[in-house]
Coordinates of C-alpha atoms in Angstrom, one line a residue:
X28 CA 33.3 -47.1 45.7
X29 CA 34.3 -44.0 43.8
X30 CA 31.5 -42.4 41.8
X31 CA 31.8 -42.4 38.0
X32 CA 33.4 -39.2 36.9
X33 CA 31.2 -37.5 34.3
X34 CA 32.1 -34.9 31.7
X35 CA 30.3 -31.7 32.2
X36 CA 29.1 -31.5 28.6
X37 CA 29.6 -32.6 25.0
X38 CA 30.3 -35.9 23.2
X39 CA 31.8 -38.8 25.1
X40 CA 34.1 -40.5 22.6
X41 CA 36.1 -42.5 25.2
X42 CA 34.1 -45.7 24.5
X43 CA 36.1 -48.9 25.3
X44 CA 38.6 -49.6 22.4
X45 CA 37.6 -46.5 20.6
X46 CA 39.1 -44.1 23.1
X47 CA 40.7 -41.0 21.7
X48 CA 38.8 -41.0 18.4
X49 CA 37.3 -37.7 17.2
X50 CA 33.5 -37.2 17.4
X51 CA 33.1 -37.6 13.7
X52 CA 34.9 -41.0 13.5
X53 CA 32.8 -44.1 13.1
X54 CA 32.5 -46.0 16.4
X55 CA 30.4 -49.1 16.0
X56 CA 29.0 -49.8 12.5
X57 CA 25.5 -51.1 13.0
X58 CA 25.9 -53.3 10.0
X59 CA 28.5 -55.3 11.9
X60 CA 26.2 -55.9 14.9
X61 CA 23.9 -59.0 15.2
X62 CA 21.2 -58.5 12.6
X63 CA 17.8 -60.3 12.9
X64 CA 16.9 -59.9 9.3
X65 CA 15.7 -63.0 7.4
X66 CA 17.2 -63.8 4.0
X67 CA 15.5 -61.8 1.2
X68 CA 12.9 -63.4 -1.0
X69 CA 14.7 -62.3 -4.1
X70 CA 11.8 -60.0 -5.2
X71 CA 12.7 -56.6 -6.5
X72 CA 12.0 -53.9 -4.0
X73 CA 12.0 -50.1 -4.3
X74 CA 14.4 -48.1 -2.2
X75 CA 13.8 -48.1 1.6
X76 CA 12.3 -44.7 2.5
X77 CA 11.7 -45.2 6.2
X78 CA 12.9 -47.0 9.3
X79 CA 11.0 -48.0 12.4
X80 CA 13.2 -47.5 15.5
X81 CA 12.0 -48.6 18.9
X82 CA 13.6 -49.0 22.4
X83 CA 12.7 -51.4 25.1
X84 CA 13.2 -52.4 28.8
X85 CA 15.8 -54.9 27.6
X86 CA 18.2 -52.1 26.7
X87 CA 18.0 -52.8 23.0
X88 CA 17.3 -50.5 20.0
X89 CA 15.5 -52.1 17.1
X90 CA 15.6 -51.0 13.5
X91 CA 13.2 -52.2 10.8
X92 CA 13.4 -50.9 7.3
X93 CA 10.0 -50.4 5.7
X94 CA 9.9 -51.1 1.9
X95 CA 7.1 -49.9 -0.3
X96 CA 6.4 -52.7 -2.8
X97 CA 5.4 -51.6 -6.4
X98 CA 1.7 -52.1 -7.0
X99 CA 0.9 -55.4 -8.6
X100 CA -1.8 -55.5 -11.3
X101 CA -5.2 -55.6 -9.6
X102 CA -3.9 -54.3 -6.3
X103 CA -5.8 -51.3 -4.9
X104 CA -3.2 -50.6 -2.1
X105 CA 0.6 -50.4 -2.1
X106 CA 2.1 -53.1 0.1
X107 CA 4.3 -52.0 3.0
X108 CA 6.8 -54.6 4.0
X109 CA 9.0 -54.3 7.2
X110 CA 12.3 -56.1 7.2
X111 CA 14.6 -56.3 10.3
X112 CA 17.6 -54.1 9.7
X113 CA 19.5 -54.2 13.0
X114 CA 19.4 -54.8 16.7
X115 CA 21.8 -52.9 18.9
X116 CA 22.4 -53.2 22.6
X117 CA 22.4 -49.5 23.0
X118 CA 22.5 -48.9 26.7
X119 CA 23.2 -50.5 30.1
X120 CA 19.7 -49.8 31.3
X121 CA 16.2 -49.6 29.8
X122 CA 15.7 -47.2 26.8
X123 CA 13.4 -44.4 27.9
X124 CA 13.2 -42.0 25.0
X125 CA 13.9 -41.8 21.2
X126 CA 13.9 -38.9 18.7
X127 CA 14.7 -38.6 15.0
X128 CA 16.0 -35.9 12.6
X129 CA 16.7 -36.2 8.9
X130 CA 20.0 -37.9 9.6
X131 CA 20.2 -39.0 13.2
X132 CA 18.4 -41.1 15.7
X133 CA 19.1 -40.4 19.4
X134 CA 18.1 -42.5 22.4
X135 CA 17.9 -41.7 26.1
X136 CA 18.1 -44.2 28.9
X137 CA 18.0 -44.8 32.6
X138 CA 21.8 -45.1 32.4
X139 CA 21.9 -41.3 32.2
X140 CA 23.3 -41.2 28.6
X141 CA 22.1 -40.1 25.2
X142 CA 23.3 -42.2 22.3
X143 CA 23.6 -40.9 18.8
X144 CA 23.2 -43.0 15.6
X145 CA 24.0 -41.7 12.1
X146 CA 21.4 -43.4 10.0
X147 CA 22.9 -42.3 6.7
X148 CA 26.2 -44.1 7.5
X149 CA 24.6 -46.7 9.8
X150 CA 27.1 -46.1 12.6
X151 CA 27.0 -45.5 16.4
X152 CA 28.1 -41.9 16.7
X153 CA 28.9 -41.8 20.4
X154 CA 27.2 -40.7 23.6
X155 CA 26.3 -37.4 25.3
X156 CA 27.0 -37.4 29.1
X157 CA 25.7 -34.2 30.6
X158 CA 22.7 -35.4 32.7
X159 CA 22.8 -37.0 36.1
X160 CA 19.5 -39.0 36.0
X161 CA 17.2 -40.9 33.7
X162 CA 16.7 -39.2 30.3
X163 CA 13.0 -38.7 30.2
X164 CA 12.4 -36.8 26.9
X165 CA 14.3 -35.9 23.7
X166 CA 13.1 -33.6 21.0
X167 CA 14.7 -32.4 17.7
X168 CA 13.8 -29.0 16.2
X169 CA 14.8 -29.1 12.6
X170 CA 18.1 -30.7 12.0
X171 CA 20.3 -28.4 14.0
X172 CA 19.1 -28.6 17.6
X173 CA 18.3 -31.3 20.1
X174 CA 16.6 -30.6 23.4
X175 CA 16.8 -33.1 26.3
X176 CA 15.2 -33.3 29.7
X177 CA 16.0 -35.6 32.6
X178 CA 15.3 -36.5 36.2
X179 CA 18.1 -34.1 37.3
X180 CA 15.7 -31.3 36.6
X181 CA 17.8 -30.0 33.7
X182 CA 16.8 -29.0 30.1
X183 CA 19.7 -29.0 27.7
X184 CA 19.9 -27.5 24.2
X185 CA 22.4 -29.3 22.0
X186 CA 24.0 -28.3 18.7
X187 CA 23.2 -31.4 16.6
X188 CA 26.1 -30.8 14.2
X189 CA 29.0 -30.3 16.6
X190 CA 27.1 -32.1 19.5
X191 CA 28.0 -29.5 22.0
X192 CA 25.8 -28.4 24.9
X193 CA 24.8 -24.8 24.0
X194 CA 22.7 -24.2 27.1
X195 CA 21.9 -26.1 30.3
X196 CA 18.9 -24.7 32.2
X197 CA 17.7 -25.8 35.7
X198 CA 14.1 -26.4 34.7
X199 CA 12.3 -28.0 37.6
X200 CA 12.9 -28.6 41.3
X201 CA 12.0 -32.2 40.7
X202 CA 12.2 -34.3 37.5
X203 CA 11.5 -33.0 34.0
X204 CA 8.9 -35.4 32.9
X205 CA 8.1 -34.1 29.4
X206 CA 8.8 -31.2 27.1
X207 CA 7.3 -29.9 23.8
X208 CA 8.7 -27.4 21.3
X209 CA 6.5 -24.7 19.8
X210 CA 6.3 -25.0 15.9
X211 CA 8.2 -21.7 15.7
X212 CA 11.1 -23.1 17.6
X213 CA 11.3 -20.1 19.9
X214 CA 9.3 -21.4 22.8
X215 CA 9.0 -24.7 24.7
X216 CA 6.8 -26.0 27.4
X217 CA 7.9 -28.4 30.1
X218 CA 6.2 -30.2 33.0
X219 CA 7.9 -31.8 36.0
X220 CA 7.4 -33.4 39.4
X221 CA 7.2 -29.9 41.1
X222 CA 3.6 -29.4 40.0
X223 CA 4.5 -26.7 37.6
X224 CA 4.1 -26.0 33.9
X225 CA 6.9 -23.9 32.6
X226 CA 7.4 -21.9 29.4
X227 CA 10.9 -21.4 28.0
X228 CA 12.5 -18.8 25.8
X229 CA 14.7 -21.0 23.6
X230 CA 16.2 -18.0 21.8
X231 CA 17.7 -16.6 25.0
X232 CA 17.8 -19.8 27.0
X233 CA 15.8 -18.7 30.0
X234 CA 12.5 -19.2 31.8
X235 CA 9.6 -17.1 30.6
X236 CA 6.6 -18.1 32.7
X237 CA 5.8 -20.5 35.5
X238 CA 2.3 -21.8 36.2
X239 CA 1.4 -23.9 39.3
X240 CA -0.9 -26.8 38.6
X241 CA -2.8 -29.0 41.1
X242 CA -1.0 -32.2 40.3
X243 CA 2.2 -33.5 38.6
X244 CA 1.6 -33.6 34.8
X245 CA 3.5 -36.2 32.8
X246 CA 2.8 -35.1 29.2
X247 CA 2.6 -31.7 27.4
X248 CA 2.1 -31.3 23.7
X249 CA 1.7 -28.3 21.2
X250 CA -0.8 -28.5 18.4
X251 CA 0.6 -28.4 14.8
X252 CA 0.0 -24.6 14.4
X253 CA 0.8 -23.8 18.0
X254 CA -2.6 -22.3 18.7
X255 CA -3.3 -24.7 21.5
X256 CA -1.6 -27.2 23.7
X257 CA -2.6 -30.1 26.0
X258 CA -1.4 -31.0 29.5
X259 CA -1.9 -34.6 30.7
X260 CA -2.4 -35.5 34.3
X261 CA -3.0 -39.3 34.8
X262 CA -6.1 -39.9 32.6
X263 CA -7.2 -36.3 32.2
X264 CA -6.2 -34.1 29.3
X265 CA -6.6 -30.4 29.7
X266 CA -6.8 -28.4 26.5
X267 CA -5.3 -24.9 26.7
X268 CA -6.0 -22.1 24.1
X269 CA -3.0 -19.9 23.4
X270 CA -5.0 -16.7 22.8
X271 CA -7.1 -16.9 26.0
X272 CA -4.4 -18.6 28.1
X273 CA -7.0 -20.8 29.8
X274 CA -8.3 -24.3 29.8
X275 CA -11.0 -24.6 27.2
X276 CA -12.0 -28.0 28.2
X277 CA -10.9 -31.4 29.6
X278 CA -10.9 -34.8 27.9
X279 CA -11.1 -37.9 30.1
X280 CA -9.6 -41.2 28.9
X281 CA -10.6 -44.6 30.4
X282 CA -7.1 -45.2 31.9
X283 CA -3.8 -43.4 32.5
X284 CA -2.6 -41.7 29.3
X285 CA 0.8 -42.9 28.0
X286 CA 1.0 -40.9 24.7
X287 CA -0.9 -38.2 22.8
X288 CA -0.4 -37.0 19.2
X289 CA -2.1 -34.1 17.4
X290 CA -3.3 -35.3 14.0
X291 CA -4.6 -31.9 13.1
X292 CA -5.3 -28.6 15.0
X293 CA -8.4 -30.1 16.6
X294 CA -8.0 -33.9 16.3
X295 CA -6.0 -35.7 19.0
X296 CA -5.0 -39.4 19.2
X297 CA -4.8 -40.8 22.7
X298 CA -3.2 -44.0 23.9
X299 CA -3.1 -45.3 27.5
X300 CA -2.6 -48.3 29.8
X301 CA -5.0 -50.3 27.6
X302 CA -5.2 -51.9 24.2
X303 CA -7.2 -49.1 22.6
X304 CA -6.3 -45.9 20.7
X305 CA -9.0 -43.2 20.8
X306 CA -9.5 -40.1 18.7
X307 CA -10.9 -36.9 20.4
X308 CA -12.1 -33.6 19.0
X309 CA -10.4 -30.9 21.1
X310 CA -13.1 -28.4 20.3
X311 CA -16.2 -30.5 21.1
X312 CA -14.3 -32.7 23.6
X313 CA -16.1 -35.7 22.1
X314 CA -14.5 -39.1 21.5
X315 CA -15.0 -39.6 17.7
X316 CA -13.9 -43.2 17.5
X317 CA -11.7 -45.9 19.0
X318 CA -10.0 -49.1 17.8
X319 CA -8.2 -52.0 19.4
X320 CA -4.5 -51.6 18.4
X321 CA -2.8 -54.2 20.5
X322 CA -3.3 -57.1 22.9
X323 CA -1.6 -55.2 25.7
X324 CA -1.1 -51.5 26.8
X325 CA 0.0 -49.1 24.2
X326 CA 3.3 -47.5 25.4
X327 CA 4.0 -44.9 22.7
X328 CA 2.8 -43.5 19.4
X329 CA 4.4 -41.7 16.5
X330 CA 2.7 -39.9 13.5
X331 CA 3.8 -38.6 10.2
X332 CA 2.4 -37.8 6.7
X333 CA 3.3 -39.0 3.3
X334 CA 1.9 -37.4 0.1
X335 CA -0.8 -40.1 0.0
X336 CA -1.3 -41.1 3.6
X337 CA -1.5 -39.9 7.3
X338 CA 0.3 -42.7 9.3
X339 CA 0.1 -43.5 13.0
X340 CA 2.7 -45.9 14.5
X341 CA 2.0 -47.7 17.8
X342 CA 4.3 -49.7 20.1
X343 CA 3.0 -51.9 22.8
X344 CA 4.1 -54.0 25.8
X345 CA 3.0 -57.0 23.7
X346 CA 6.2 -56.5 21.6
X347 CA 4.5 -55.4 18.4
X348 CA 5.1 -52.3 16.4
X349 CA 2.2 -51.5 14.1
X350 CA 1.7 -49.0 11.3
X351 CA -1.8 -47.7 10.6
X352 CA -3.2 -45.7 7.7
X353 CA -5.8 -43.1 8.9
X354 CA -8.9 -42.5 6.8
X355 CA -10.1 -39.1 5.7
X356 CA -13.5 -39.9 7.3
X357 CA -12.9 -39.5 11.1
X358 CA -15.6 -42.1 11.8
X359 CA -13.9 -44.8 9.8
X360 CA -11.3 -46.9 11.7
X361 CA -7.7 -47.0 10.6
X362 CA -6.4 -49.9 8.5
X363 CA -3.3 -51.9 9.4
X364 CA -0.4 -51.4 6.9
X365 CA 2.1 -53.7 8.5
X366 CA 3.4 -55.0 11.8
X367 CA 6.5 -56.5 13.4
X368 CA 7.0 -58.5 16.5
X369 CA 10.1 -57.6 18.5
X370 CA 9.5 -60.1 21.3
X371 CA 10.5 -57.3 23.8
X372 CA 8.7 -55.0 26.2
X373 CA 8.7 -51.8 24.1
X374 CA 9.0 -48.4 25.7
X375 CA 9.3 -45.8 22.9
X376 CA 9.0 -45.7 19.1
X377 CA 9.8 -43.3 16.2
X378 CA 10.1 -43.3 12.4
X379 CA 13.3 -42.1 10.7
X380 CA 12.4 -40.9 7.2
X381 CA 15.1 -41.1 4.6
X382 CA 14.6 -37.6 3.2
X383 CA 15.7 -34.0 3.7
X384 CA 13.2 -32.2 5.8
X385 CA 12.3 -28.6 5.0
X386 CA 11.5 -27.7 8.6
X387 CA 12.3 -24.0 9.1
X388 CA 15.2 -23.9 11.7
X389 CA 14.2 -20.8 13.5
X390 CA 15.7 -21.9 16.8
X391 CA 18.8 -19.9 17.3
X392 CA 21.9 -21.1 19.2
X393 CA 21.1 -20.5 22.8
X394 CA 23.6 -18.0 24.3
X395 CA 24.2 -16.6 27.7
X396 CA 21.6 -13.9 28.5
X397 CA 22.9 -10.3 28.7
X398 CA 23.7 -8.8 32.1
X399 CA 20.6 -8.1 34.1
X400 CA 20.1 -5.1 36.4
X401 CA 19.2 -5.7 40.1
X402 CA 15.7 -4.3 39.5
X403 CA 15.0 -6.8 36.7
X404 CA 16.6 -9.6 38.7
X405 CA 14.3 -8.9 41.6
X406 CA 11.3 -9.0 39.3
X407 CA 12.4 -12.3 37.9
X408 CA 12.8 -13.8 41.3
X409 CA 9.5 -12.5 42.6
X410 CA 7.3 -15.5 43.6
X411 CA 3.6 -15.6 42.8
X412 CA 1.2 -17.6 44.9
X413 CA -1.6 -19.9 43.7
X414 CA -2.0 -20.1 39.9
X415 CA -0.5 -16.7 39.2
X416 CA 2.5 -16.6 36.8
X417 CA 6.0 -15.4 37.0
X418 CA 6.4 -12.8 34.2
X419 CA 9.3 -11.7 32.1
X420 CA 9.3 -8.3 30.3
X421 CA 11.7 -9.2 27.6
X422 CA 10.5 -10.1 24.1
X423 CA 9.9 -13.8 23.3
X424 CA 8.2 -13.9 19.9
X425 CA 7.3 -10.7 18.0
X426 CA 4.6 -12.2 15.8
X427 CA 2.7 -14.1 18.5
X428 CA -0.8 -13.1 19.7
X429 CA -1.5 -12.4 23.3
X430 CA 1.1 -14.3 25.3
X431 CA -0.9 -15.4 28.4
X432 CA 0.5 -18.9 28.0
X433 CA -0.1 -19.7 31.6
X434 CA -2.8 -17.5 32.9
X435 CA -6.2 -18.8 34.1
X436 CA -8.5 -15.9 33.2
X437 CA -9.8 -15.1 29.7
X438 CA -7.7 -11.9 29.7
X439 CA -3.9 -11.9 29.9
X440 CA -2.5 -11.1 33.3
X441 CA -1.5 -7.5 33.7
X442 CA 2.0 -6.9 32.4
X443 CA 2.2 -10.2 30.6
X444 CA 1.4 -9.1 27.0
X445 CA 4.4 -9.6 24.7
X446 CA 5.3 -6.2 23.1
X447 CA 7.4 -5.8 20.1
X448 CA 10.7 -4.0 20.4
X449 CA 9.3 -0.9 18.5
X450 CA 6.2 -0.7 20.7
X451 CA 8.3 -1.0 23.8
X452 CA 10.6 1.8 22.7
X453 CA 7.7 4.0 21.8
X454 CA 6.1 3.5 25.2
X455 CA 9.4 4.4 26.9
X456 CA 9.8 7.6 24.8
X457 CA 6.3 8.7 25.7
X458 CA 7.0 8.1 29.4
X459 CA 10.2 10.1 29.2
X460 CA 8.3 13.0 27.6
X461 CA 5.7 13.0 30.3
X462 CA 8.3 13.1 33.0
X463 CA 10.0 16.1 31.3
X464 CA 6.7 18.0 31.2
X465 CA 6.1 17.3 34.9
X466 CA 9.5 18.7 35.7
X467 CA 8.8 21.9 33.7

């Protein structure tokens, strides 16, 4: 049997009867797909401001519009009411990842494709067919860039307006299991099945550091300010400090961790192969509280903030999606805002917010790196043993503190500090002067 011929990059618009359409043409209006919404009650509702989207093993993408009801007299809390908006048979295999921007929702699957949905127009926007393997992770940075990782070991940077592949990087020898983008948009961390933690320069589209770890990690996540990050291996969560480049402590969950979310720079929400969600302090490494969220294992979490609330969304194998309001007092358990039953085995969840995000889009279009001398190339290819890191001399981020992202000691590895362009030029000039004096 002849293997399916795949396009090397870009938007696959040759979808059944829609073959030959331009990427911007509507393909499959979601409103015309089978909708599981019940007839409205006739009550006046305010404009929908958010949509719960979730994927499942049954290859379906669910959409639930969440309406905020006006406060009735005597009510202390505003009522959150979810209403089924659409169900879409998105893929030919289970949905493995979902990500949202201010306009689009994208889903990845075991069928090796990334599907795009325009939530403003409510249409299926087409599919990206670059990867050869299960799509394991999808991350938007701002509204302009999407980054994908897959079991083929590739990390791809996409232009989220033209939907072109700007850069494709061979990230890991095995699968890419997870990736996380630094708040600045200039760096990313990835983990894979080759027992490495890798740092990426997204501006230049190349590897920056490689750290060998003892086991295969399956989650990595930056904190909101990018001052720390966590690496998850089974049920253990290693907390790394950016300034010291070392593990400051380890949090141990009861069972294998399936999802982690930073609620603040020090507060971490952890879900695993159990019904509970726990909150850990990354500084003291103490479990502050826990609550029973579902009747089965929690598969994924999503968090966001409104002017009034900090919200956490959980999705479980029991088929329920639940929205929880977090209390200011860390010791007080979250309260349930609303829940929906999909009757499916959920795998991933996100919330599309119907608003324009002000995220600073500092991630530049990745371009081919400039020509590299043989000497520099040999340095790049030099392999380090044990937990030593592979270092790059070029600039990553001028305003960052000590780099040392992947070192083990409290001091950065020699030669790993990130110098600004001016400093580097000054050092070079001083070295030239010294050489001239020696010649004289």
